[in-house]
Short mmCIF file of C-alpha atoms in Angstrom, two decimals:
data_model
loop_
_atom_site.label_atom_id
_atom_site.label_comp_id
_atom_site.label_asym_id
_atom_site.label_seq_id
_atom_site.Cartn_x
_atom_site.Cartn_y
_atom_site.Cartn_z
CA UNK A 1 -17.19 97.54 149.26
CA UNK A 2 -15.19 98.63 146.19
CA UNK A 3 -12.43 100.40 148.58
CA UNK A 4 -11.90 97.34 150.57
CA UNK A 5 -12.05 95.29 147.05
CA UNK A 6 -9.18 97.50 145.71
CA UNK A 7 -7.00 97.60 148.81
CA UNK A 8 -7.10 93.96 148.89
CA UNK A 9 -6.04 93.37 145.36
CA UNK A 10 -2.85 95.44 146.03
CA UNK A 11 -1.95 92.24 148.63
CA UNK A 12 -1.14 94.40 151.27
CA UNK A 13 -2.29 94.50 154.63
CA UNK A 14 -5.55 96.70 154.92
CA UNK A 15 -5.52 98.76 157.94
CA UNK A 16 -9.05 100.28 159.62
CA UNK A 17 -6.65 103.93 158.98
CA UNK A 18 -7.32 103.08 154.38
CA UNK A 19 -10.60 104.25 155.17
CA UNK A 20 -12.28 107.86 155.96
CA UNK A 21 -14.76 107.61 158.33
CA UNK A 22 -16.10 111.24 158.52
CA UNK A 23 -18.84 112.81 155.79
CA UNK A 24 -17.48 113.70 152.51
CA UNK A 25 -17.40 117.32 152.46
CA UNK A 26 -14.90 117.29 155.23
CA UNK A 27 -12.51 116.33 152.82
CA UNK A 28 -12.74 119.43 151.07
CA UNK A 29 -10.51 121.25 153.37
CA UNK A 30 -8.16 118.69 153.18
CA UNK A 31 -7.88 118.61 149.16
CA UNK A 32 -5.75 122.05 149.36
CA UNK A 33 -2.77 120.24 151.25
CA UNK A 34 -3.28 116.74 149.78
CA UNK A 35 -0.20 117.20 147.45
CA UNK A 36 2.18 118.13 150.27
CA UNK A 37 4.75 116.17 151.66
CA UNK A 38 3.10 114.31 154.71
CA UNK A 39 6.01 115.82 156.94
CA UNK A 40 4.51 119.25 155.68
CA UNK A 41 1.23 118.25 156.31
CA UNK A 42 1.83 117.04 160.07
CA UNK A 43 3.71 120.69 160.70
CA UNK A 44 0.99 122.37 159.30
CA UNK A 45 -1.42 120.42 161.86
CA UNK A 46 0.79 120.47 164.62
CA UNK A 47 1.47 124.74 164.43
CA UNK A 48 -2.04 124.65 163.31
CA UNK A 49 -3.16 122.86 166.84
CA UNK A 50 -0.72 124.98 168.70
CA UNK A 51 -1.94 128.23 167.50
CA UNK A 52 -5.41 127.41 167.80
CA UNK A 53 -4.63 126.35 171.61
CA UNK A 54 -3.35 129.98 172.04
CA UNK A 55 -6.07 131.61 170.52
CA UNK A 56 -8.63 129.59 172.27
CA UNK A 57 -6.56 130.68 175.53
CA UNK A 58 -6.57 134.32 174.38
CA UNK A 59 -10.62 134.18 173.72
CA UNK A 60 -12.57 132.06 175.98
CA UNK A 61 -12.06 134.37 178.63
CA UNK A 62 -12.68 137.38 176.85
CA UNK A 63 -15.68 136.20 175.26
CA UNK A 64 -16.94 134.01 178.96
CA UNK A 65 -15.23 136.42 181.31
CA UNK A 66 -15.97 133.76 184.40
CA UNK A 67 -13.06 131.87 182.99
CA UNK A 68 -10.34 134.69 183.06
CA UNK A 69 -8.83 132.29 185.86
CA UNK A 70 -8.77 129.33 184.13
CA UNK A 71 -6.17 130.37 180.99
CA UNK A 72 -3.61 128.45 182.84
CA UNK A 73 -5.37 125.25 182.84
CA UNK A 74 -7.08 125.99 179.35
CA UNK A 75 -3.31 125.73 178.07
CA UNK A 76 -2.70 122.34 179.50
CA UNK A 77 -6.29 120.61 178.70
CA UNK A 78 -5.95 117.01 177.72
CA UNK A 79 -8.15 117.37 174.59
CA UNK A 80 -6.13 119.89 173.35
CA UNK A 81 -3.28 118.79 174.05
CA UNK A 82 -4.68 115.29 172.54
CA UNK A 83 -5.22 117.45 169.32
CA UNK A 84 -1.88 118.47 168.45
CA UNK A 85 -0.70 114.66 169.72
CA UNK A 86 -3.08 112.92 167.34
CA UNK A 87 -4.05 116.07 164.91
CA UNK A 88 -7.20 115.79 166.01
CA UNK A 89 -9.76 118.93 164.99
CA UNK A 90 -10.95 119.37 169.13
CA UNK A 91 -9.80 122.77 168.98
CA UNK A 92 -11.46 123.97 165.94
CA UNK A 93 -14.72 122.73 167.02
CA UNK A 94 -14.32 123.61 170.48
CA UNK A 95 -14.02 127.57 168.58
CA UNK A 96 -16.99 127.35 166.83
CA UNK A 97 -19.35 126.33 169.46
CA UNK A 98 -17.47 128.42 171.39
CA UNK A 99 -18.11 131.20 169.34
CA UNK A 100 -22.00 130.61 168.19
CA UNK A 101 -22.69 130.98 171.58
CA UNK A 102 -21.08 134.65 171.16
CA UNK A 103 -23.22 135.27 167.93
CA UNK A 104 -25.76 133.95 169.64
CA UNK A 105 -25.73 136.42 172.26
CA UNK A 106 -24.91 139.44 170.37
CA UNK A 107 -28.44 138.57 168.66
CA UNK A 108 -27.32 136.98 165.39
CA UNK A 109 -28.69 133.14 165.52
CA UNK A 110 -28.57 132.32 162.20
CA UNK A 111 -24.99 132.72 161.84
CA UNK A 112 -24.55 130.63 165.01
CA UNK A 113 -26.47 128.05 163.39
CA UNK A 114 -25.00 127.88 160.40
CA UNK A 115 -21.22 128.26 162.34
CA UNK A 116 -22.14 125.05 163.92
CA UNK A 117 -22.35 123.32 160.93
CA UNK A 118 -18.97 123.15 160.64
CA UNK A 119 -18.76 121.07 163.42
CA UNK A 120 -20.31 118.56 161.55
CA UNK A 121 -17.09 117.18 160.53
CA UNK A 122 -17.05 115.44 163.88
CA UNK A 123 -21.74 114.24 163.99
CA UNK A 124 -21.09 112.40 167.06
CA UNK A 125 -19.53 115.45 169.19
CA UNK A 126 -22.02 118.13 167.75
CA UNK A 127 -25.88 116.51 167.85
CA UNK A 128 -26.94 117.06 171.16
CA UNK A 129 -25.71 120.69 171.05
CA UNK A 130 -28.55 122.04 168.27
CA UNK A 131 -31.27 119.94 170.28
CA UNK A 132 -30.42 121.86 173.28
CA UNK A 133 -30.70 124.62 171.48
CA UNK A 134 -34.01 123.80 170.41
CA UNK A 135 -35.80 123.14 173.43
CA UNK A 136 -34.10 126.30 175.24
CA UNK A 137 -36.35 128.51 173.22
CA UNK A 138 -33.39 128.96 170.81
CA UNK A 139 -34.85 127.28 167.43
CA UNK A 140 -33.65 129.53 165.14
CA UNK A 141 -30.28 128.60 165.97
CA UNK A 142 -31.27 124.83 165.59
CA UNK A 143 -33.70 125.56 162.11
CA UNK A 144 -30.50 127.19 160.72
CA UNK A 145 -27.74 124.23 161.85
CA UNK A 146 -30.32 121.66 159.98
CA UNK A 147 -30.96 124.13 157.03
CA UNK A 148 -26.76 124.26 157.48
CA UNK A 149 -26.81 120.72 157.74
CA UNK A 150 -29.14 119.48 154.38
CA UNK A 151 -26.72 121.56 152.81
CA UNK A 152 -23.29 120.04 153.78
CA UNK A 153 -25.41 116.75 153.42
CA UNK A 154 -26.08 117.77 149.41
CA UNK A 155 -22.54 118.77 149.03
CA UNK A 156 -21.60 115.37 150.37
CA UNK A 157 -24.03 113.52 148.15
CA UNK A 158 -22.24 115.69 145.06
CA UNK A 159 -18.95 114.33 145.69
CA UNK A 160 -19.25 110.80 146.64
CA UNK A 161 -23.14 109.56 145.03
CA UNK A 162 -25.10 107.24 145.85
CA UNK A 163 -22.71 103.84 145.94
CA UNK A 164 -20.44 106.22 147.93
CA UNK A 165 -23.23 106.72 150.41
CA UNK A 166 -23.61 103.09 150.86
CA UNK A 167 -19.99 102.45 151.15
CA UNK A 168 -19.57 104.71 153.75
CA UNK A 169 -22.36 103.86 155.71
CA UNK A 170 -20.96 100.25 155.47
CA UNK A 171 -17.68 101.01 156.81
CA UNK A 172 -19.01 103.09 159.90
CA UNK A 173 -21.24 99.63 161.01
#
């Protein structure tokens, strides 16, 4: 792979953390703060995290009222709390499956397809969710995640090509 080629040549050590393991257009978000000062960067995700964890708080129980009781414990859940520790992005996909389900309800399943999407940054925590979708009568919601996700996959095709392809799927096996 040319990455691993070029890391090599520098005679450093190459570390499994040189490589991005996630689909290309995930990086786009990322390409706003890229010139920051990593100690900005980590703040950002951190406060990031930490509001998110509050808002989630705020919103699960108003949008799932059965879990009015549970803010308390919502606070101290290990996967968020994992996501601010690691800057993991739990609690921005937790929100938007979270919240499809709410568009989903109020009648609008094309936008809740197309929300989950997003989610995509993370394929192995999303897949099941559309399929589910699908055979619980819902298949708009799961025509509009694939329409959702053929796009994301073009946009990722755009930025990296096709030797980009095969270099990432090398690094994932």
């Amino acid at each position: 792979a040319p990455l691993a080629e070029a890391l090599a040549a520098t005679g450093k050590p190459i570390s499994p953390f040189h490589f991005y393991n996630r689909p290309a257009f995930g990086a786009l978000p990322w390409a706003a703060i890229s010139n920051l000062p990593y100690a900005t960067v980590e703040k950002l995700v951190i406060y990031g995290n930490l509001l998110g964890i509050l808002l989630l708080t705020w919103k699960l129980p108003v949008w799932f009222p059965s879990l009015r009781s549970l803010r308390p414990w919502l606070l101290c859940y290990p996967p968020f709390i994992w996501s601010v520790q690691f800057g993991q992005d739990t609690i921005f996909i937790t929100w938007a499956i979270a919240y499809s389900i709410v568009l989903m309800r109020k009648g609008s399943e094309r936008s809740a397809g197309l929300l989950l999407t997003l989610c995509l940054i993370k394929p192995h925590l999303i897949w099941l969710i559309p399929v589910a979708f699908f055979f619980c009568k819902r298949r708009t919601v799961a025509y509009w995640f694939l329409i959702g996700s053929l796009f994301l996959a073009v946009v990722s095709f755009l930025l990296i090509g096709p030797s980009g392809v095969m270099e990432w799927r090398a690094l994932l096996s």
